[in-house]
Amino acid sequence: MSIDLSNLFSKDETVYFFDGEIVGSDVNLNLKEFEVLDPIKYKGEICKVNREYIINISTYYTFKTNCDRCLNSTIKNVKSSLSAKLEDYKKMQEEDEEEEDIIYYKNDVLDIEKYVLMEVLSSLPMKTLCKEDCKGLCPLCGTDFNKKSCDCIVENIDPRFEKLKNFFDKN
């Protein structure tokens, strides 16, 4: 979806509201671990503050992935938001991008889906758990500790000291 900003810039309106969704066929995040299940929904507003325009976007989506501890399939709902300054693409080379969050438009048209997908990518969790207290898998036999326990004896040796383990053995 593209937003035509020419009406906003030419009138004295101070707020412009928008919303939409990106359906699965348009979502191409190239991520093997994450599958977006429902359309990505977004809504937002563009506000005129003094002589600047500020854009606020809220995104909502559901994804499917495997738990990082027990490897069971899990589904998570995510809500994230983005707030940034709206600038003309021509100013991109003039300003330092590190200063603040900036969203660029070109020829008074804003490609909102591009920035929504960037927000989705940046809001994906680094570690996903099926539940907060997931116990994971046994490193020896692979038993799912959430379902049952096993009789394996796991020695937790600091890898920095593992070579010293047999230091005093006289074989």
PDB file of C-alpha atoms in Angstrom:
ATOM      1  CA  MET A   1       0.000   0.000   0.000  1.00  0.00           C
ATOM      2  CA  SER A   2       1.208   3.435  -0.852  1.00  0.00           C
ATOM      3  CA  ILE A   3       0.018   6.573   0.868  1.00  0.00           C
ATOM      4  CA  ASP A   4      -0.374   9.735  -1.186  1.00  0.00           C
ATOM      5  CA  LEU A   5       0.934  12.510   1.039  1.00  0.00           C
ATOM      6  CA  SER A   6       0.215  15.415  -1.325  1.00  0.00           C
ATOM      7  CA  ASN A   7      -3.203  16.097   0.270  1.00  0.00           C
ATOM      8  CA  LEU A   8      -1.669  16.136   3.730  1.00  0.00           C
ATOM      9  CA  PHE A   9       1.093  18.527   2.670  1.00  0.00           C
ATOM     10  CA  SER A  10      -1.185  20.910   0.750  1.00  0.00           C
ATOM     11  CA  LYS A  11      -3.894  21.235   3.403  1.00  0.00           C
ATOM     12  CA  ASP A  12      -3.778  22.503   6.936  1.00  0.00           C
ATOM     13  CA  GLU A  13      -4.680  19.088   8.330  1.00  0.00           C
ATOM     14  CA  THR A  14      -2.591  18.103  11.312  1.00  0.00           C
ATOM     15  CA  VAL A  15      -3.399  14.369  11.475  1.00  0.00           C
ATOM     16  CA  TYR A  16      -3.837  11.683   8.819  1.00  0.00           C
ATOM     17  CA  PHE A  17      -4.960   8.178   9.855  1.00  0.00           C
ATOM     18  CA  PHE A  18      -4.323   4.988   7.874  1.00  0.00           C
ATOM     19  CA  ASP A  19      -4.601   1.244   8.303  1.00  0.00           C
ATOM     20  CA  GLY A  20      -4.252  -1.908   6.259  1.00  0.00           C
ATOM     21  CA  GLU A  21      -2.916  -5.400   6.098  1.00  0.00           C
ATOM     22  CA  ILE A  22      -0.309  -7.318   4.202  1.00  0.00           C
ATOM     23  CA  VAL A  23      -1.557 -10.744   3.155  1.00  0.00           C
ATOM     24  CA  GLY A  24       0.621 -13.853   3.251  1.00  0.00           C
ATOM     25  CA  SER A  25       1.388 -13.877  -0.473  1.00  0.00           C
ATOM     26  CA  ASP A  26       2.906 -10.395  -0.173  1.00  0.00           C
ATOM     27  CA  VAL A  27       4.972 -11.273   2.906  1.00  0.00           C
ATOM     28  CA  ASN A  28       8.375 -12.418   1.735  1.00  0.00           C
ATOM     29  CA  LEU A  29      10.693 -12.221   4.722  1.00  0.00           C
ATOM     30  CA  ASN A  30      12.950 -15.117   3.599  1.00  0.00           C
ATOM     31  CA  LEU A  31      13.086 -16.600   7.083  1.00  0.00           C
ATOM     32  CA  LYS A  32      13.242 -20.370   7.452  1.00  0.00           C
ATOM     33  CA  GLU A  33      12.524 -20.393  11.187  1.00  0.00           C
ATOM     34  CA  PHE A  34       9.454 -18.130  11.159  1.00  0.00           C
ATOM     35  CA  GLU A  35       6.185 -18.511   9.283  1.00  0.00           C
ATOM     36  CA  VAL A  36       3.755 -15.593   9.357  1.00  0.00           C
ATOM     37  CA  LEU A  37       0.292 -17.148   9.744  1.00  0.00           C
ATOM     38  CA  ASP A  38      -2.244 -14.344   9.469  1.00  0.00           C
ATOM     39  CA  PRO A  39      -2.106 -11.132   7.494  1.00  0.00           C
ATOM     40  CA  ILE A  40       0.139  -8.532   9.078  1.00  0.00           C
ATOM     41  CA  LYS A  41      -2.190  -5.792  10.273  1.00  0.00           C
ATOM     42  CA  TYR A  42      -1.076  -2.238  10.792  1.00  0.00           C
ATOM     43  CA  LYS A  43      -2.567   1.101  11.666  1.00  0.00           C
ATOM     44  CA  GLY A  44      -1.045   4.462  12.205  1.00  0.00           C
ATOM     45  CA  GLU A  45      -1.133   8.179  11.975  1.00  0.00           C
ATOM     46  CA  ILE A  46       0.910  10.976  10.526  1.00  0.00           C
ATOM     47  CA  CYS A  47       0.918  14.093  12.701  1.00  0.00           C
ATOM     48  CA  LYS A  48       2.119  17.550  11.819  1.00  0.00           C
ATOM     49  CA  VAL A  49       4.147  18.947  14.704  1.00  0.00           C
ATOM     50  CA  ASN A  50       5.402  22.472  14.048  1.00  0.00           C
ATOM     51  CA  ARG A  51       6.968  22.093  10.594  1.00  0.00           C
ATOM     52  CA  GLU A  52       7.789  18.396  10.859  1.00  0.00           C
ATOM     53  CA  TYR A  53       5.726  15.300  10.236  1.00  0.00           C
ATOM     54  CA  ILE A  54       5.839  12.414  12.707  1.00  0.00           C
ATOM     55  CA  ILE A  55       4.589   8.950  11.778  1.00  0.00           C
ATOM     56  CA  ASN A  56       3.419   6.363  14.316  1.00  0.00           C
ATOM     57  CA  ILE A  57       2.761   2.792  13.172  1.00  0.00           C
ATOM     58  CA  SER A  58       1.449  -0.148  15.199  1.00  0.00           C
ATOM     59  CA  THR A  59       1.775  -3.658  13.754  1.00  0.00           C
ATOM     60  CA  TYR A  60       0.040  -6.877  14.775  1.00  0.00           C
ATOM     61  CA  TYR A  61       0.950 -10.325  13.476  1.00  0.00           C
ATOM     62  CA  THR A  62       1.046 -14.019  14.370  1.00  0.00           C
ATOM     63  CA  PHE A  63       3.944 -16.304  13.568  1.00  0.00           C
ATOM     64  CA  LYS A  64       4.764 -19.986  13.929  1.00  0.00           C
ATOM     65  CA  THR A  65       8.188 -21.286  14.874  1.00  0.00           C
ATOM     66  CA  ASN A  66       9.868 -23.947  16.992  1.00  0.00           C
ATOM     67  CA  CYS A  67      10.645 -23.449  20.669  1.00  0.00           C
ATOM     68  CA  ASP A  68      14.361 -22.818  21.156  1.00  0.00           C
ATOM     69  CA  ARG A  69      14.527 -25.201  24.133  1.00  0.00           C
ATOM     70  CA  CYS A  70      12.243 -28.163  23.364  1.00  0.00           C
ATOM     71  CA  LEU A  71      11.849 -27.758  19.571  1.00  0.00           C
ATOM     72  CA  ASN A  72       8.041 -28.102  19.754  1.00  0.00           C
ATOM     73  CA  SER A  73       6.007 -25.996  17.366  1.00  0.00           C
ATOM     74  CA  THR A  74       4.664 -22.817  18.938  1.00  0.00           C
ATOM     75  CA  ILE A  75       2.507 -19.908  17.801  1.00  0.00           C
ATOM     76  CA  LYS A  76       3.086 -16.370  19.066  1.00  0.00           C
ATOM     77  CA  ASN A  77       1.202 -13.095  18.669  1.00  0.00           C
ATOM     78  CA  VAL A  78       3.291  -9.952  18.412  1.00  0.00           C
ATOM     79  CA  LYS A  79       2.367  -6.304  18.718  1.00  0.00           C
ATOM     80  CA  SER A  80       5.017  -3.710  17.986  1.00  0.00           C
ATOM     81  CA  SER A  81       5.149  -0.023  17.268  1.00  0.00           C
ATOM     82  CA  LEU A  82       7.347   2.409  15.430  1.00  0.00           C
ATOM     83  CA  SER A  83       7.585   6.157  15.716  1.00  0.00           C
ATOM     84  CA  ALA A  84       9.716   8.144  13.312  1.00  0.00           C
ATOM     85  CA  LYS A  85      10.164  11.438  11.545  1.00  0.00           C
ATOM     86  CA  LEU A  86       8.810  11.638   7.986  1.00  0.00           C
ATOM     87  CA  GLU A  87      11.313  13.105   5.512  1.00  0.00           C
ATOM     88  CA  ASP A  88      11.625  13.575   1.763  1.00  0.00           C
ATOM     89  CA  TYR A  89      13.912  11.061   0.063  1.00  0.00           C
ATOM     90  CA  LYS A  90      15.989  13.962  -1.308  1.00  0.00           C
ATOM     91  CA  LYS A  91      17.190  14.757   2.219  1.00  0.00           C
ATOM     92  CA  MET A  92      18.529  11.239   2.721  1.00  0.00           C
ATOM     93  CA  GLN A  93      22.035  12.071   1.541  1.00  0.00           C
ATOM     94  CA  GLU A  94      22.138  15.374   3.399  1.00  0.00           C
ATOM     95  CA  GLU A  95      21.398  14.090   6.889  1.00  0.00           C
ATOM     96  CA  ASP A  96      23.091  11.647   9.186  1.00  0.00           C
ATOM     97  CA  GLU A  97      20.780   8.621   9.485  1.00  0.00           C
ATOM     98  CA  GLU A  98      22.170   7.709  12.906  1.00  0.00           C
ATOM     99  CA  GLU A  99      20.576  10.713  14.613  1.00  0.00           C
ATOM    100  CA  GLU A 100      17.000   9.476  14.830  1.00  0.00           C
ATOM    101  CA  ASP A 101      14.488   7.156  13.215  1.00  0.00           C
ATOM    102  CA  ILE A 102      13.500   8.534   9.838  1.00  0.00           C
ATOM    103  CA  ILE A 103      11.029   7.187   7.289  1.00  0.00           C
ATOM    104  CA  TYR A 104      11.502   8.492   3.758  1.00  0.00           C
ATOM    105  CA  TYR A 105       8.886   9.190   1.099  1.00  0.00           C
ATOM    106  CA  LYS A 106       9.502   9.879  -2.576  1.00  0.00           C
ATOM    107  CA  ASN A 107       7.457  12.178  -4.849  1.00  0.00           C
ATOM    108  CA  ASP A 108       4.894  12.722  -2.064  1.00  0.00           C
ATOM    109  CA  VAL A 109       4.200   8.961  -1.918  1.00  0.00           C
ATOM    110  CA  LEU A 110       5.046   6.754   1.058  1.00  0.00           C
ATOM    111  CA  ASP A 111       5.519   2.998   0.535  1.00  0.00           C
ATOM    112  CA  ILE A 112       4.151   2.037   3.942  1.00  0.00           C
ATOM    113  CA  GLU A 113       4.378  -1.750   3.459  1.00  0.00           C
ATOM    114  CA  LYS A 114       8.150  -1.563   3.159  1.00  0.00           C
ATOM    115  CA  TYR A 115       8.428   0.035   6.598  1.00  0.00           C
ATOM    116  CA  VAL A 116       5.825  -2.290   8.136  1.00  0.00           C
ATOM    117  CA  LEU A 117       7.846  -5.321   6.976  1.00  0.00           C
ATOM    118  CA  MET A 118      11.024  -3.743   8.361  1.00  0.00           C
ATOM    119  CA  GLU A 119       9.247  -3.301  11.703  1.00  0.00           C
ATOM    120  CA  VAL A 120       8.118  -6.941  11.650  1.00  0.00           C
ATOM    121  CA  LEU A 121      11.686  -8.103  11.000  1.00  0.00           C
ATOM    122  CA  SER A 122      13.083  -5.970  13.794  1.00  0.00           C
ATOM    123  CA  SER A 123      10.410  -7.094  16.265  1.00  0.00           C
ATOM    124  CA  LEU A 124      10.912 -10.842  15.814  1.00  0.00           C
ATOM    125  CA  PRO A 125      12.236 -12.280  19.066  1.00  0.00           C
ATOM    126  CA  MET A 126      15.824 -13.506  19.298  1.00  0.00           C
ATOM    127  CA  LYS A 127      14.700 -16.473  21.376  1.00  0.00           C
ATOM    128  CA  THR A 128      11.230 -17.993  21.251  1.00  0.00           C
ATOM    129  CA  LEU A 129       9.918 -20.279  23.977  1.00  0.00           C
ATOM    130  CA  CYS A 130       6.705 -22.314  23.940  1.00  0.00           C
ATOM    131  CA  LYS A 131       6.166 -21.155  27.535  1.00  0.00           C
ATOM    132  CA  GLU A 132       8.276 -19.125  29.940  1.00  0.00           C
ATOM    133  CA  ASP A 133       9.173 -22.122  32.110  1.00  0.00           C
ATOM    134  CA  CYS A 134      10.023 -24.519  29.243  1.00  0.00           C
ATOM    135  CA  LYS A 135      12.455 -27.125  30.578  1.00  0.00           C
ATOM    136  CA  GLY A 136      13.948 -28.100  27.221  1.00  0.00           C
ATOM    137  CA  LEU A 137      15.442 -31.407  26.089  1.00  0.00           C
ATOM    138  CA  CYS A 138      17.893 -33.807  27.692  1.00  0.00           C
ATOM    139  CA  PRO A 139      21.224 -33.265  25.907  1.00  0.00           C
ATOM    140  CA  LEU A 140      21.982 -37.024  26.021  1.00  0.00           C
ATOM    141  CA  CYS A 141      18.767 -38.871  25.133  1.00  0.00           C
ATOM    142  CA  GLY A 142      16.550 -36.044  23.806  1.00  0.00           C
ATOM    143  CA  THR A 143      13.702 -36.535  26.285  1.00  0.00           C
ATOM    144  CA  ASP A 144      11.342 -33.571  26.464  1.00  0.00           C
ATOM    145  CA  PHE A 145      11.554 -32.497  30.124  1.00  0.00           C
ATOM    146  CA  ASN A 146       8.163 -30.769  29.812  1.00  0.00           C
ATOM    147  CA  LYS A 147       6.507 -34.197  29.367  1.00  0.00           C
ATOM    148  CA  LYS A 148       8.657 -36.552  31.438  1.00  0.00           C
ATOM    149  CA  SER A 149      12.042 -36.929  33.095  1.00  0.00           C
ATOM    150  CA  CYS A 150      14.876 -39.297  32.226  1.00  0.00           C
ATOM    151  CA  ASP A 151      17.581 -41.198  34.108  1.00  0.00           C
ATOM    152  CA  CYS A 152      20.534 -39.663  32.274  1.00  0.00           C
ATOM    153  CA  ILE A 153      23.338 -38.210  34.371  1.00  0.00           C
ATOM    154  CA  VAL A 154      24.475 -34.962  32.864  1.00  0.00           C
ATOM    155  CA  GLU A 155      27.738 -33.534  34.107  1.00  0.00           C
ATOM    156  CA  ASN A 156      27.843 -29.795  33.773  1.00  0.00           C
ATOM    157  CA  ILE A 157      31.524 -29.079  33.282  1.00  0.00           C
ATOM    158  CA  ASP A 158      32.690 -25.625  32.409  1.00  0.00           C
ATOM    159  CA  PRO A 159      34.213 -26.025  28.917  1.00  0.00           C
ATOM    160  CA  ARG A 160      37.210 -23.938  29.981  1.00  0.00           C
ATOM    161  CA  PHE A 161      38.144 -26.589  32.568  1.00  0.00           C
ATOM    162  CA  GLU A 162      37.151 -29.713  30.623  1.00  0.00           C
ATOM    163  CA  LYS A 163      40.759 -30.549  29.657  1.00  0.00           C
ATOM    164  CA  LEU A 164      41.717 -30.529  33.329  1.00  0.00           C
ATOM    165  CA  LYS A 165      39.105 -33.198  34.115  1.00  0.00           C
ATOM    166  CA  ASN A 166      41.538 -36.104  33.607  1.00  0.00           C
ATOM    167  CA  PHE A 167      44.657 -34.241  34.671  1.00  0.00           C
ATOM    168  CA  PHE A 168      45.246 -36.271  37.837  1.00  0.00           C
ATOM    169  CA  ASP A 169      44.250 -39.661  36.380  1.00  0.00           C
ATOM    170  CA  LYS A 170      47.246 -42.003  36.079  1.00  0.00           C
ATOM    171  CA  ASN A 171      46.298 -44.383  33.325  1.00  0.00           C
TER     172      ASN A 171
END
